[in-house]
Amino acid sequence: MIVEAILLTIITASTPLVLAAIGELVCERAGVLNLGVEGMMVMGAVGAFTAAHATGSPWIGMMAGMITGAVFSLLFGFLTLTLVANQVATGLALTILGQGLSAMIGEGLVGRPGVKMPSLDIPVLSDIPVIGPLLFDQDIFFYLSIAIVAGVSWFLFKTRRGLVLRSVGDNHASAHALGINVIGIRYLAVMFGGACAGLAGAQLSLVYTPQWSENMAAGRGWIALALVVFASWRPLGVLVGGYLFGAVTIGQLHAQAFGIAVPSQFLSALPYVVTVLVLVIISQNRRMTLINTPASLGKSFVPDR
Amino acid sequence: MRIELEKRPGASRLFSLLSPVIAFALTVVFGAIMFLALGKDPLEALYQFFIWPLFDVWSLHELMIKAAPLIMIAVGLSVCYRSNIWNIGAEGQFTVGAIVGSIVPVYFYQWSSPLLLPIMLLMGIAGGALYAGIPALLKNYFNTNEILTSLMLVYVAQLFLDWLVRGPWRNPEGYNFPQTRDFVDAAMLPEMMASGRAHYGFALAILAALAVWFMMRFTLKGFEVNVIGQSQRAGRFAGFSSRRMVWFCFLLSGGLAGLAGISEISGALGYLQPQISPGYGFTAIIVAFLGRLNPLGAIVAGLVLALTYIGGEGVQFTMGVSDKVTRVFQGMLLFFVLSCDTLILYKVRVIFAGKSSEAPPGQPVEEKAS
């Protein structure tokens, strides 16, 4: 049963990574590099916690987290898409502002009891031994993360609109020449990324640790960014990578609990070190990364009039 | 309502000077709105935040203490960002500079010599540069994104410091506090003036800014940085190696961040502890942009951002406003700096609904004339 308990915690730890990363993937597929994931996540977390705390409803909290993330991402969209500001610098600004704002908003909420999102027991299926409780007795965030990954995968590669979105990310000048509204599509993609990051933040403050603490994203937003590279911009890769990283995070926690004779700080550093190592291994294969990298990624676009 | 941009024929000199000023003014206006929302008298709060510290000797010294690391780090980052290389892990390089620079005073805690301080500073620089060398190496030989690797290494450095001061480096006579032994006097950067505790770190920061400014302005290396930053292709045609540029930028900015780290320890603190920086490495990114990626601009911008730290502490103390406003001010400032930079390269036109998207008559002619 300990294996099952560990697997359960891995799922909880992986869900926010998957959510944030799939949103960023769509954003990057549209050619926009938003480094503000960490900031959008903490804003989503504090928005969700505040709303859930005020209303007592985790569902309203979840919606609030999602909306907070999406609205907050509009700041980034306005600067980079309308005012063509540098995407890297603006993303950093979003993170710095998000960390400050969330800490300020949440200051009075530290230590307050949170509202935990209940798990949704799917009848019959959850009675299956082992995988039942693992896959069919989870909170809504888990189901959502799977559904969004599947939906994004279908949207990007099976629909005309997905093709349009990818074309905007691969060659914005040609897409514009074809009459596609490049800026409009990028705005939508940025907001989708923001909503997903907000959901990921909501998961942190409603499920992972149902309370508020400053900087509770703790670098997960950056790991989500690395996950998109790891996945070489393919949705399924985000799912695999998210669970891999979730396992590393949980593995180090359990190792600490078992009192393994390595200083706890070294174990805590493990997810970051693993991220660097994985990035090295993935990026080394230049040909593979180049195939899927959106060609216009990070480049500003000013429509000629 | 819609906003349209029209490219200027060249960069506007006027707006490249004016845009940071406009950005700062907008930050103050939005800051006032924020204080109002927090239920505080906005004028009083702004006065306490931005003006009062300038008329108090103690805060002026604190201002120089806080500005020193910001300027040192931002000067290096300016060179990086100018050449389109994104080192955002200065916070980690700062930490490792502080650690490596402290090796001698921690292990030979009784040794006191005029040589001690120079050794510490050089080791601090080396530590920061070596740590920054990791993302540079990974970028050059494994094609790894330097933004992500340099940032991940920040967390690793902070955890390593935490382990050191709680474990092997903990002061055996320190009543179990997680900190190292106090440094001997010879390991401390002396104070610059008799009136307060501002130390020579500030002078080092100004020197660093001047030196890098000179390099950017008058040497081939500076020219190379600008060419590669504007166009990698042009740089390649000119025979400049972008790989060497990655090394140069990371080692320079890492070295300066390391110098900032050890100066902070030997100037302001006097020992290592788990937390040694209120986010200097990240705030320096704002300093670099507010200073228009110019080393001399970084001096002014560093003082402005240092003021937000002091002002934040001030309003917390006098008006009971959360010290978190500092971070919000800093974030807003970077946002406005980046949006105002648009004015340098573009004319911004706000078009209200109903009007056609065509340019008003006379506009295109004006552009050709200039």
XYZ file of C-alpha atoms in Angstrom:
675
model
C 0.000 0.000 0.000
C 2.976 2.282 0.486
C 3.582 2.110 -3.248
C 0.036 3.261 -3.833
C 0.480 6.139 -1.370
C 3.672 7.207 -3.127
C 2.008 7.002 -6.538
C -0.852 9.132 -5.236
C 1.519 11.840 -4.063
C 3.355 11.712 -7.379
C 0.099 12.412 -9.199
C -0.617 15.371 -6.913
C 2.879 16.754 -7.398
C 2.822 16.297 -11.168
C -0.573 17.824 -11.934
C 0.450 21.497 -11.496
C 3.549 20.927 -13.631
C 1.499 19.356 -16.407
C -1.132 22.107 -16.267
C 1.334 24.980 -16.356
C 3.450 23.342 -19.047
C 0.588 22.524 -21.414
C -0.538 26.158 -21.280
C 2.960 27.390 -22.005
C 3.225 24.880 -24.837
C 0.238 26.376 -26.632
C 1.619 29.865 -26.045
C 5.008 28.894 -27.480
C 3.435 27.059 -30.388
C 1.894 30.414 -31.277
C 5.399 31.903 -31.184
C 5.241 33.642 -27.831
C 7.800 32.865 -25.139
C 6.226 33.800 -21.807
C 8.736 33.445 -18.979
C 6.146 34.689 -16.504
C 4.718 31.241 -15.705
C 6.027 31.382 -12.146
C 4.357 34.763 -11.622
C 1.043 33.673 -13.149
C 1.115 30.550 -10.999
C 1.521 32.394 -7.684
C -1.171 34.859 -8.742
C -3.487 31.955 -9.549
C -2.637 30.373 -6.212
C -3.421 33.483 -4.200
C -6.539 34.247 -6.268
C -7.852 30.739 -5.735
C -7.052 30.736 -2.044
C -8.634 34.140 -1.444
C -11.825 33.267 -3.281
C -12.108 29.838 -1.683
C -11.443 31.305 1.743
C -14.058 34.007 1.263
C -16.790 31.806 -0.160
C -15.925 28.453 1.373
C -16.209 26.894 -2.061
C -13.150 25.292 -3.643
C -14.944 25.378 -6.998
C -15.244 29.141 -6.946
C -11.627 29.182 -5.821
C -10.604 27.141 -8.827
C -12.453 29.412 -11.236
C -10.951 32.466 -9.548
C -7.465 31.029 -9.876
C -7.959 30.354 -13.552
C -9.376 33.808 -14.237
C -6.633 35.508 -12.205
C -3.993 33.739 -14.276
C -5.663 34.657 -17.563
C -6.202 38.304 -16.642
C -2.673 38.618 -15.297
C -1.282 37.184 -18.536
C -3.022 39.992 -20.433
C -0.446 42.387 -18.964
C 2.228 40.350 -20.671
C 0.179 40.180 -23.848
C -0.342 43.919 -23.980
C 3.354 44.647 -23.565
C 4.748 42.047 -25.923
C 2.016 41.910 -28.563
C 0.669 45.441 -28.715
C 3.754 47.364 -27.626
C 6.242 44.790 -29.010
C 8.341 44.803 -25.834
C 11.078 42.199 -25.472
C 9.422 38.894 -24.513
C 12.180 37.606 -22.265
C 12.364 40.786 -20.201
C 8.583 41.166 -20.004
C 8.173 37.590 -18.832
C 10.662 38.241 -16.053
C 8.748 41.399 -15.160
C 5.559 39.360 -14.924
C 7.217 36.966 -12.514
C 8.675 39.731 -10.341
C 5.370 41.597 -10.229
C 3.381 38.429 -9.607
C 5.584 37.411 -6.693
C 5.256 40.870 -5.147
C 1.540 41.263 -5.716
C 0.651 37.774 -4.511
C 2.746 38.217 -1.382
C 1.012 41.526 -0.682
C -2.499 40.215 -1.327
C -1.901 37.045 0.624
C -0.147 38.594 3.597
C -3.239 38.507 5.818
C -4.021 34.947 4.761
C -0.865 33.267 6.003
C -1.779 30.557 8.470
C -5.505 30.766 7.754
C -7.209 27.418 7.238
C -7.622 26.597 3.581
C -10.422 24.938 1.701
C -9.453 21.597 0.247
C -10.812 20.506 -3.082
C -12.598 17.182 -2.512
C -11.712 14.237 -4.683
C -14.268 13.057 -7.192
C -14.958 9.398 -6.838
C -16.008 7.951 -10.155
C -18.345 5.082 -9.257
C -17.591 1.537 -10.387
C -14.228 2.477 -11.980
C -12.761 3.539 -8.643
C -13.471 0.082 -7.243
C -10.857 -1.489 -9.503
C -7.997 -2.561 -7.251
C -4.818 -0.416 -7.278
C -5.485 1.681 -10.378
C -9.032 2.471 -9.296
C -8.184 4.725 -6.384
C -5.177 6.079 -8.306
C -6.881 7.146 -11.486
C -10.573 7.375 -10.653
C -10.677 8.851 -7.174
C -8.777 12.073 -7.835
C -9.553 15.745 -7.582
C -10.862 17.665 -10.558
C -7.426 19.133 -11.345
C -6.064 15.725 -12.257
C -8.932 14.984 -14.650
C -8.670 18.474 -16.089
C -4.940 18.147 -16.697
C -5.420 14.926 -18.626
C -8.369 16.357 -20.562
C -6.491 19.544 -21.455
C -3.439 17.638 -22.690
C -5.658 15.431 -24.839
C -7.655 18.415 -26.034
C -4.590 20.445 -26.919
C -3.069 17.509 -28.740
C -6.236 17.072 -30.778
C -6.628 20.817 -31.363
C -3.054 21.421 -32.505
C -2.713 18.520 -34.864
C -6.206 17.573 -35.939
C -8.046 20.839 -36.445
C -7.746 23.658 -38.920
C -7.542 26.227 -36.148
C -4.673 24.323 -34.600
C -2.891 24.466 -37.923
C -3.489 28.205 -38.047
C -2.076 28.604 -34.549
C 1.022 26.633 -35.418
C 1.503 28.596 -38.621
C 1.448 31.803 -36.600
C 4.217 30.394 -34.445
C 6.264 29.097 -37.326
C 6.153 32.045 -39.678
C 4.210 35.061 -38.539
C 4.966 37.069 -41.680
C 3.469 34.444 -44.011
C 0.505 33.896 -41.725
C -0.143 37.621 -41.752
C 0.142 37.711 -45.530
C -2.512 34.996 -45.720
C -4.857 37.265 -43.809
C -4.553 35.529 -40.463
C -4.894 37.794 -37.450
C -1.498 36.999 -35.915
C -1.798 39.311 -32.930
C -5.328 38.175 -32.097
C -4.363 34.505 -32.120
C -1.314 35.225 -29.997
C -3.462 37.070 -27.462
C -5.712 34.017 -27.164
C -2.731 31.704 -26.820
C -1.179 33.895 -24.115
C -4.469 33.932 -22.216
C -4.815 30.185 -22.510
C -1.323 29.859 -21.062
C -2.273 32.233 -18.267
C -5.470 30.338 -17.479
C -3.583 27.036 -17.315
C -0.871 28.526 -15.093
C -3.625 29.979 -12.897
C -5.220 26.525 -12.645
C -1.848 25.072 -11.714
C -1.520 27.690 -8.991
C -5.042 26.943 -7.783
C -4.104 23.278 -7.505
C -1.194 24.268 -5.255
C -3.320 26.276 -2.836
C -6.424 24.067 -2.922
C -4.994 20.550 -3.159
C -1.218 20.286 -2.802
C -0.956 22.332 0.399
C -4.402 23.808 1.078
C -3.145 27.024 2.622
C -1.314 30.141 1.531
C 2.383 30.762 1.903
C 4.538 33.277 0.140
C 6.226 32.057 -3.051
C 4.413 28.774 -2.937
C 5.182 28.035 -6.586
C 8.811 27.485 -5.474
C 10.255 27.336 -8.974
C 7.568 25.058 -10.430
C 6.801 27.655 -13.077
C 10.379 27.495 -14.292
C 10.351 23.719 -14.271
C 7.185 23.900 -16.381
C 9.076 26.039 -18.889
C 11.838 23.460 -18.977
C 9.210 20.763 -19.476
C 8.085 22.368 -22.724
C 11.644 22.088 -24.048
C 11.857 18.552 -22.664
C 8.664 17.673 -24.520
C 10.067 19.306 -27.665
C 6.754 21.131 -27.955
C 4.585 17.989 -28.098
C 1.640 17.675 -25.678
C 2.218 14.043 -24.824
C 5.807 14.841 -23.891
C 4.507 17.342 -21.364
C 2.512 14.588 -19.689
C 5.446 12.177 -19.586
C 7.871 14.881 -18.442
C 5.476 16.227 -15.840
C 5.181 12.823 -14.206
C 8.904 12.260 -14.387
C 9.575 15.516 -12.572
C 6.752 14.912 -10.130
C 8.359 11.577 -9.316
C 11.734 13.227 -8.708
C 10.152 15.802 -6.395
C 8.274 13.180 -4.429
C 11.214 10.809 -4.468
C 13.372 13.380 -2.717
C 10.654 14.034 -0.129
C 10.285 10.354 0.670
C 14.052 9.961 0.787
C 14.121 12.728 3.382
C 11.350 11.065 5.356
C 13.263 7.784 5.409
C 16.222 9.678 6.808
C 18.606 8.825 4.009
C 22.082 9.954 5.024
C 22.299 12.786 2.513
C 21.759 16.362 3.725
C 18.168 17.427 3.068
C 19.345 20.481 1.113
C 21.041 18.235 -1.441
C 17.851 16.260 -1.888
C 15.840 19.461 -2.217
C 18.215 20.616 -4.940
C 17.612 17.398 -6.850
C 14.631 18.545 -8.977
C 16.608 21.569 -10.183
C 19.736 19.583 -10.917
C 17.698 16.960 -12.742
C 16.049 19.715 -14.775
C 19.433 21.017 -15.881
C 20.675 17.531 -16.737
C 17.557 16.667 -18.683
C 17.748 19.957 -20.586
C 21.335 19.153 -21.506
C 20.446 15.688 -22.777
C 17.451 16.917 -24.757
C 19.083 20.015 -26.227
C 22.157 18.126 -27.290
C 20.112 16.505 -30.003
C 20.027 19.594 -32.146
C 18.131 18.063 -35.027
C 15.279 16.803 -32.896
C 14.782 20.090 -31.066
C 14.914 22.073 -34.283
C 12.131 20.064 -35.922
C 9.519 21.117 -33.408
C 10.752 24.478 -32.148
C 8.349 27.137 -33.419
C 10.512 29.164 -35.778
C 9.118 32.535 -34.720
C 9.438 31.750 -30.998
C 10.307 34.853 -29.018
C 10.262 37.187 -32.011
C 8.063 40.253 -31.959
C 5.690 40.901 -34.812
C 4.580 44.301 -36.030
C 1.974 44.094 -38.779
C 2.829 46.377 -41.692
C 0.051 48.726 -42.602
C -10.073 51.506 -29.357
C -6.944 50.171 -30.943
C -3.254 50.915 -30.661
C -1.097 51.057 -33.749
C 2.643 51.315 -33.976
C 4.529 53.060 -36.715
C 8.239 52.466 -36.995
C 10.367 55.544 -36.654
C 13.065 56.005 -39.281
C 15.648 55.781 -36.522
C 15.816 55.461 -32.762
C 14.526 58.584 -31.085
C 17.290 60.177 -29.015
C 14.766 62.209 -27.084
C 12.759 59.221 -26.003
C 15.764 57.085 -25.169
C 16.544 59.656 -22.485
C 12.944 60.373 -21.591
C 11.481 56.860 -21.486
C 13.002 55.810 -18.129
C 11.768 59.085 -16.650
C 8.241 58.555 -17.965
C 8.363 54.984 -16.679
C 9.357 56.153 -13.228
C 6.619 58.808 -13.219
C 4.004 56.197 -14.204
C 5.242 53.906 -11.447
C 4.795 56.688 -8.917
C 1.253 57.398 -10.170
C 0.268 53.737 -9.990
C 2.038 53.471 -6.653
C -0.185 56.257 -5.358
C -3.252 54.371 -6.592
C -1.990 51.264 -4.845
C -1.486 53.087 -1.535
C -4.975 54.522 -1.912
C -6.323 51.012 -2.420
C -4.500 49.931 0.738
C -6.307 52.685 2.597
C -3.245 54.871 3.171
C -2.787 58.547 2.393
C -1.019 58.290 -0.988
C 0.921 61.549 -0.754
C 2.189 60.794 2.708
C 3.112 57.256 1.658
C 4.943 58.402 -1.468
C 6.780 61.008 0.568
C 7.846 58.385 3.098
C 8.754 55.984 0.295
C 10.724 58.155 -2.092
C 11.593 61.513 -0.515
C 12.184 61.123 3.184
C 15.076 58.629 2.858
C 16.984 61.201 0.804
C 17.118 63.662 3.677
C 18.322 61.329 6.349
C 22.002 60.526 6.818
C 21.360 57.004 8.023
C 19.170 56.168 5.017
C 21.629 57.706 2.594
C 24.232 55.307 3.886
C 21.779 52.427 3.596
C 21.024 53.596 0.067
C 24.677 53.249 -0.923
C 24.921 49.863 0.789
C 21.916 48.533 -1.146
C 22.862 50.223 -4.417
C 26.370 48.730 -4.463
C 25.417 45.115 -5.257
C 22.620 46.220 -7.580
C 24.989 48.352 -9.661
C 27.742 45.737 -9.770
C 25.393 42.999 -10.935
C 23.452 45.204 -13.362
C 26.624 46.422 -15.087
C 27.479 42.855 -16.022
C 23.923 42.007 -17.006
C 23.783 45.085 -19.267
C 26.604 43.659 -21.353
C 24.871 40.269 -21.477
C 21.492 41.581 -22.509
C 23.038 43.918 -25.055
C 24.510 40.921 -26.823
C 21.223 39.011 -26.517
C 22.574 36.553 -23.992
C 20.161 35.954 -21.136
C 21.875 35.366 -17.846
C 19.084 35.537 -15.291
C 20.874 33.543 -12.624
C 22.852 36.421 -11.116
C 21.266 35.680 -7.747
C 23.006 32.300 -7.748
C 26.319 33.742 -8.913
C 26.027 36.321 -6.130
C 25.540 33.507 -3.606
C 28.459 31.428 -4.878
C 30.684 34.530 -4.955
C 29.826 35.105 -1.315
C 30.568 31.472 -0.451
C 33.870 31.143 -2.310
C 35.019 34.561 -1.115
C 34.363 33.467 2.466
C 36.451 30.288 2.326
C 39.592 31.924 3.727
C 37.982 33.881 6.596
C 35.914 30.830 7.554
C 38.704 28.255 7.591
C 41.532 30.541 8.737
C 39.389 32.608 11.028
C 42.289 33.858 13.074
C 44.418 34.997 10.154
C 44.545 38.753 9.877
C 46.555 40.434 7.163
C 46.220 43.278 4.666
C 46.284 40.559 2.010
C 43.134 38.934 3.326
C 40.584 41.294 1.809
C 42.075 41.331 -1.728
C 42.245 37.534 -1.653
C 38.606 37.342 -0.607
C 37.459 39.736 -3.316
C 39.399 37.876 -6.016
C 38.039 34.544 -4.846
C 34.534 36.010 -4.828
C 34.932 37.125 -8.423
C 36.320 33.735 -9.389
C 33.469 31.939 -7.648
C 30.783 33.946 -9.384
C 32.499 33.639 -12.758
C 32.960 29.877 -12.433
C 29.333 29.386 -11.461
C 28.231 31.490 -14.409
C 30.555 29.388 -16.518
C 28.245 26.392 -16.114
C 25.323 27.792 -18.173
C 27.853 29.228 -20.648
C 29.485 25.833 -21.072
C 26.146 24.087 -21.416
C 24.964 26.634 -23.969
C 28.121 26.432 -26.033
C 28.618 22.697 -26.095
C 25.148 21.243 -25.546
C 22.950 23.962 -27.034
C 21.105 24.263 -23.720
C 18.866 27.260 -23.062
C 20.845 29.547 -20.759
C 17.749 31.209 -19.301
C 16.536 27.994 -17.726
C 19.892 26.587 -16.654
C 21.148 29.809 -15.074
C 17.883 30.140 -13.170
C 17.823 26.521 -11.937
C 21.328 27.017 -10.573
C 20.032 29.837 -8.343
C 18.022 27.345 -6.304
C 20.972 24.962 -6.156
C 23.317 27.713 -4.903
C 20.880 28.867 -2.234
C 20.370 25.344 -0.941
C 24.129 24.779 -0.907
C 24.627 27.930 1.182
C 21.863 26.797 3.501
C 23.610 23.465 3.987
C 27.005 25.108 4.592
C 25.880 27.515 7.302
C 23.742 24.913 9.069
C 26.330 22.182 8.665
C 30.077 22.285 8.194
C 30.488 26.061 8.391
C 28.285 26.701 11.400
C 29.934 28.779 14.091
C 30.815 26.337 16.887
C 30.527 29.173 19.395
C 27.350 30.602 17.874
C 24.694 29.153 20.209
C 23.409 27.014 17.354
C 22.430 29.939 15.137
C 22.803 28.999 11.479
C 25.672 31.330 10.664
C 29.440 31.237 10.278
C 32.008 32.766 12.600
C 32.220 36.546 12.589
C 34.898 37.713 10.184
C 38.033 39.385 11.601
C 38.357 43.119 11.031
C 40.906 42.623 8.260
C 38.271 40.677 6.324
C 35.828 43.578 6.366
C 35.501 46.230 3.684
C 36.173 49.505 5.531
C 33.617 52.255 5.824
C 33.982 55.083 3.338
C 32.960 57.962 5.579
C 32.913 58.626 9.287
C 29.229 59.527 9.196
C 27.853 56.026 8.686
C 28.290 52.425 7.690
C 28.405 52.714 3.889
C 31.458 50.708 2.843
C 33.858 50.679 -0.074
C 31.619 48.272 -1.957
C 29.887 51.327 -3.356
C 33.187 52.681 -4.663
C 33.904 49.275 -6.212
C 30.508 49.387 -7.918
C 31.170 52.825 -9.413
C 34.621 51.691 -10.554
C 33.142 48.601 -12.171
C 30.531 50.687 -13.971
C 33.160 53.117 -15.266
C 35.455 50.324 -16.406
C 32.736 48.473 -18.281
C 31.429 51.721 -19.759
C 34.935 52.451 -21.053
C 35.156 48.970 -22.535
C 31.797 49.234 -24.250
C 32.512 52.679 -25.604
C 36.148 52.606 -26.651
C 37.268 49.042 -27.231
C 36.784 46.487 -29.969
C 35.192 44.114 -27.452
C 32.456 46.653 -26.766
C 31.836 47.074 -30.480
C 31.675 43.310 -30.831
C 29.042 43.080 -28.093
C 26.855 45.623 -29.852
C 27.229 44.056 -33.298
C 26.433 40.547 -32.099
C 23.513 41.906 -30.109
C 21.996 43.671 -33.073
C 22.518 40.859 -35.531
C 24.202 37.532 -34.986
C 24.639 37.177 -38.746
C 26.386 40.506 -39.059
C 28.610 39.488 -36.182
C 29.504 36.238 -37.914
C 30.365 38.051 -41.140
C 32.604 40.362 -39.152
C 34.389 37.281 -37.851
C 33.152 37.603 -34.284
C 32.572 34.284 -32.586
C 29.236 34.108 -30.826
C 30.543 31.197 -28.790
C 33.369 33.315 -27.394
C 30.832 36.064 -26.742
C 28.750 33.698 -24.592
C 31.839 32.896 -22.520
C 32.793 36.540 -22.240
C 29.361 37.751 -21.174
C 28.734 35.017 -18.647
C 32.184 35.213 -17.076
C 32.022 39.005 -16.873
C 28.520 39.182 -15.426
C 29.127 36.206 -13.145
C 32.383 37.699 -11.906
C 30.700 40.991 -11.113
C 27.821 39.209 -9.383
C 30.377 37.253 -7.360
C 32.151 40.476 -6.444
C 28.804 41.886 -5.342
C 28.247 38.780 -3.210
C 31.527 38.894 -1.348
C 31.327 42.700 -0.976
C 27.930 42.341 0.622
C 29.271 39.758 3.073
C 32.496 41.554 3.915
C 30.924 45.008 3.834
C 27.465 44.793 5.284
C 27.107 41.451 7.100
C 30.413 40.155 8.419
C 29.392 36.494 8.366
C 27.444 34.074 6.175
C 23.843 33.173 6.985
C 21.115 31.262 5.091
C 19.615 34.445 3.598
C 22.149 36.897 2.251
C 20.211 38.763 -0.433
C 16.778 40.351 -0.689
C 16.716 39.312 -4.334
C 19.543 41.557 -5.544
C 20.212 39.288 -8.516
C 16.659 39.651 -9.804
C 16.259 43.318 -8.952
C 19.481 43.978 -10.861
C 17.671 42.832 -14.007
C 15.328 45.794 -13.522
C 18.305 48.039 -12.841
C 19.917 46.971 -16.096
C 16.815 47.772 -18.139
C 16.011 51.009 -16.302
C 19.611 52.052 -16.953
C 19.008 51.454 -20.666
C 21.591 48.626 -20.666
C 24.258 51.272 -20.212
C 26.780 50.855 -17.350
C 26.541 54.531 -16.386
C 22.759 54.345 -16.505
C 23.033 51.400 -14.118
C 24.498 53.716 -11.465
C 21.438 55.969 -11.507
C 19.030 53.071 -11.830
C 20.789 51.190 -9.027
C 20.264 54.123 -6.696
C 16.584 54.353 -7.689
C 15.981 50.655 -7.023
C 17.942 50.838 -3.767
C 15.557 53.605 -2.796
C 12.615 51.229 -3.264
C 14.172 48.872 -0.705
C 14.767 51.666 1.811
C 11.383 53.261 1.088
C 9.656 49.911 1.525
C 11.263 49.449 4.930
C 10.327 53.059 5.738
C 6.610 52.806 4.982
C 6.460 49.516 6.801
C 7.909 51.160 9.884
C 6.102 54.495 9.805
C 2.772 53.678 8.164
C 2.292 50.007 8.745
C 2.229 49.193 5.027
C 3.479 45.729 4.153
C 7.120 45.660 3.071
C 5.886 43.610 0.116
C 5.113 46.883 -1.647
C 8.831 47.029 -2.496
C 8.572 44.048 -4.803
C 5.364 45.393 -6.352
C 7.005 48.753 -7.026
C 9.974 47.000 -8.583
C 7.785 44.846 -10.799
C 5.693 47.811 -11.916
C 8.802 49.809 -12.672
C 10.149 47.110 -14.979
C 6.785 46.883 -16.727
C 6.651 50.590 -17.378
C 10.288 50.732 -18.454
C 9.662 48.041 -21.022
C 6.464 49.616 -22.323
C 7.992 53.092 -22.552
C 10.913 51.682 -24.520
C 8.448 51.176 -27.350
C 8.402 54.951 -27.785
C 12.062 54.908 -28.773
C 11.569 52.855 -31.922
C 7.894 53.444 -32.655
C 5.316 56.164 -32.820
C 2.321 54.978 -30.861
C -1.105 55.961 -32.126
C -4.292 55.256 -30.264
C -7.154 54.817 -32.681
C -10.664 55.093 -31.334
C -13.410 52.877 -32.655
C -15.175 54.017 -35.785
C -12.207 55.565 -37.514
C -10.584 53.751 -40.374
C -7.244 52.136 -39.902
C -5.669 54.216 -42.623
C -3.138 56.757 -41.504
C -4.412 60.310 -41.407
C -3.303 62.386 -44.394
C 0.052 63.995 -44.020
C 1.406 61.268 -41.769
C 3.326 59.289 -44.411
C 4.771 62.460 -45.904
C 6.075 63.457 -42.523
C 7.842 60.170 -42.220
C 9.571 60.524 -45.588
C 10.642 64.035 -44.757
C 12.544 63.017 -41.646
